[in-house]
Amino acid sequence: MNTALSMMRLETERLIIRPYIESDLMESFKLMQDPELFTYLHFGVMTLEDYQKLFKWLIDSYQTPFDQAFKYSFAIHSKATVRSRRT
């Protein structure tokens, strides 16, 4: 992973924004099963196998240098949700 991206972690009062990691796969997949999300996207609900390929591509994209035109994707977590998982 790009060193700058691997260290990136933005926090607001309520959110944590960071690069995706492998352990985000299933939670992200579950969210992507909601057809309503695709109202504004150019694709639809995927099988787990197809989503695993997309997710691997998202993580691999962090190797793209900053000087290349590219849009990165990041995980966004509620701090309240993260705290509740720890207990």
C-alpha atoms as a printed R data frame, in Angstrom:
   type eleno elety resid chain resno       x       y       z
1  ATOM     1    CA   MET     A     1   0.000   0.000   0.000
2  ATOM     2    CA   ASN     A     2   1.134   3.531  -0.715
3  ATOM     3    CA   THR     A     3   2.870   4.625   2.505
4  ATOM     4    CA   ALA     A     4   0.967   7.909   2.721
5  ATOM     5    CA   LEU     A     5  -2.337   6.105   2.237
6  ATOM     6    CA   SER     A     6  -1.536   3.368   4.726
7  ATOM     7    CA   MET     A     7  -1.056   6.010   7.414
8  ATOM     8    CA   MET     A     8  -4.083   8.051   6.396
9  ATOM     9    CA   ARG     A     9  -6.760   8.212   9.048
10 ATOM    10    CA   LEU     A    10  -9.094  11.161   9.294
11 ATOM    11    CA   GLU     A    11 -11.323  11.622  12.294
12 ATOM    12    CA   THR     A    12 -14.232  13.924  12.903
13 ATOM    13    CA   GLU     A    13 -16.351  14.137  16.020
14 ATOM    14    CA   ARG     A    14 -18.427  11.179  14.820
15 ATOM    15    CA   LEU     A    15 -16.514   9.438  11.995
16 ATOM    16    CA   ILE     A    16 -13.312   7.576  11.198
17 ATOM    17    CA   ILE     A    17 -12.224   7.635   7.545
18 ATOM    18    CA   ARG     A    18  -9.419   5.298   6.495
19 ATOM    19    CA   PRO     A    19  -8.326   2.991   3.668
20 ATOM    20    CA   TYR     A    20 -10.194  -0.292   3.352
21 ATOM    21    CA   ILE     A    21  -8.523  -3.338   4.873
22 ATOM    22    CA   GLU     A    22  -9.200  -7.020   4.176
23 ATOM    23    CA   SER     A    23 -11.319  -7.418   7.310
24 ATOM    24    CA   ASP     A    24 -13.804  -4.836   5.914
25 ATOM    25    CA   LEU     A    25 -14.858  -7.202   3.110
26 ATOM    26    CA   MET     A    26 -17.956  -8.854   4.583
27 ATOM    27    CA   GLU     A    27 -19.334  -5.726   6.253
28 ATOM    28    CA   SER     A    28 -18.895  -3.809   3.025
29 ATOM    29    CA   PHE     A    29 -20.442  -6.654   1.008
30 ATOM    30    CA   LYS     A    30 -23.512  -6.698   3.261
31 ATOM    31    CA   LEU     A    31 -24.008  -2.960   2.755
32 ATOM    32    CA   MET     A    32 -23.675  -3.387  -1.000
33 ATOM    33    CA   GLN     A    33 -26.586  -5.835  -1.046
34 ATOM    34    CA   ASP     A    34 -29.090  -2.989  -0.601
35 ATOM    35    CA   PRO     A    35 -30.534  -2.168  -4.074
36 ATOM    36    CA   GLU     A    36 -31.435   1.326  -2.863
37 ATOM    37    CA   LEU     A    37 -27.711   2.171  -2.728
38 ATOM    38    CA   PHE     A    38 -27.485   1.693  -6.464
39 ATOM    39    CA   THR     A    39 -29.885   4.510  -7.243
40 ATOM    40    CA   TYR     A    40 -26.815   6.714  -7.776
41 ATOM    41    CA   LEU     A    41 -24.273   4.134  -8.909
42 ATOM    42    CA   HIS     A    42 -23.654   2.708 -12.363
43 ATOM    43    CA   PHE     A    43 -23.851  -0.942 -11.360
44 ATOM    44    CA   GLY     A    44 -26.085  -3.193  -9.304
45 ATOM    45    CA   VAL     A    45 -25.991  -5.750  -6.500
46 ATOM    46    CA   MET     A    46 -23.125  -8.223  -6.974
47 ATOM    47    CA   THR     A    47 -22.480 -11.793  -6.000
48 ATOM    48    CA   LEU     A    48 -19.917 -12.327  -3.236
49 ATOM    49    CA   GLU     A    49 -17.434 -13.627  -5.806
50 ATOM    50    CA   ASP     A    50 -17.802 -10.515  -7.993
51 ATOM    51    CA   TYR     A    51 -17.645  -8.234  -4.974
52 ATOM    52    CA   GLN     A    52 -14.467  -9.926  -3.726
53 ATOM    53    CA   LYS     A    53 -12.829  -9.048  -7.058
54 ATOM    54    CA   LEU     A    54 -14.004  -5.433  -6.824
55 ATOM    55    CA   PHE     A    55 -12.877  -5.194  -3.202
56 ATOM    56    CA   LYS     A    56  -9.435  -6.580  -4.069
57 ATOM    57    CA   TRP     A    57  -9.216  -3.972  -6.854
58 ATOM    58    CA   LEU     A    58 -10.133  -1.214  -4.354
59 ATOM    59    CA   ILE     A    59  -7.384  -2.291  -1.978
60 ATOM    60    CA   ASP     A    60  -4.868  -2.783  -4.788
61 ATOM    61    CA   SER     A    61  -5.687   0.708  -6.075
62 ATOM    62    CA   TYR     A    62  -3.926   2.175  -3.044
63 ATOM    63    CA   GLN     A    63  -0.690   1.365  -4.904
64 ATOM    64    CA   THR     A    64  -1.583   3.982  -7.548
65 ATOM    65    CA   PRO     A    65   0.817   6.930  -7.181
66 ATOM    66    CA   PHE     A    66  -0.667  10.287  -6.266
67 ATOM    67    CA   ASP     A    67   0.634  11.859  -9.471
68 ATOM    68    CA   GLN     A    68  -1.704   9.663 -11.549
69 ATOM    69    CA   ALA     A    69  -5.310  10.669 -12.087
70 ATOM    70    CA   PHE     A    70  -7.277   8.272  -9.902
71 ATOM    71    CA   LYS     A    71 -10.132   8.305  -7.414
72 ATOM    72    CA   TYR     A    72  -9.542   6.339  -4.231
73 ATOM    73    CA   SER     A    73 -12.238   4.739  -2.072
74 ATOM    74    CA   PHE     A    74 -12.185   4.746   1.708
75 ATOM    75    CA   ALA     A    75 -13.975   3.069   4.592
76 ATOM    76    CA   ILE     A    76 -16.128   5.376   6.697
77 ATOM    77    CA   HIS     A    77 -17.066   4.179  10.169
78 ATOM    78    CA   SER     A    78 -19.182   5.720  12.880
79 ATOM    79    CA   LYS     A    79 -17.182   6.055  16.091
80 ATOM    80    CA   ALA     A    80 -20.258   4.900  18.016
81 ATOM    81    CA   THR     A    81 -20.350   1.678  15.960
82 ATOM    82    CA   VAL     A    82 -16.622   1.070  16.360
83 ATOM    83    CA   ARG     A    83 -16.896   1.541  20.147
84 ATOM    84    CA   SER     A    84 -19.848  -0.851  20.378
85 ATOM    85    CA   ARG     A    85 -17.880  -3.578  18.555
86 ATOM    86    CA   ARG     A    86 -15.067  -3.368  21.075
87 ATOM    87    CA   THR     A    87 -17.285  -4.112  24.058
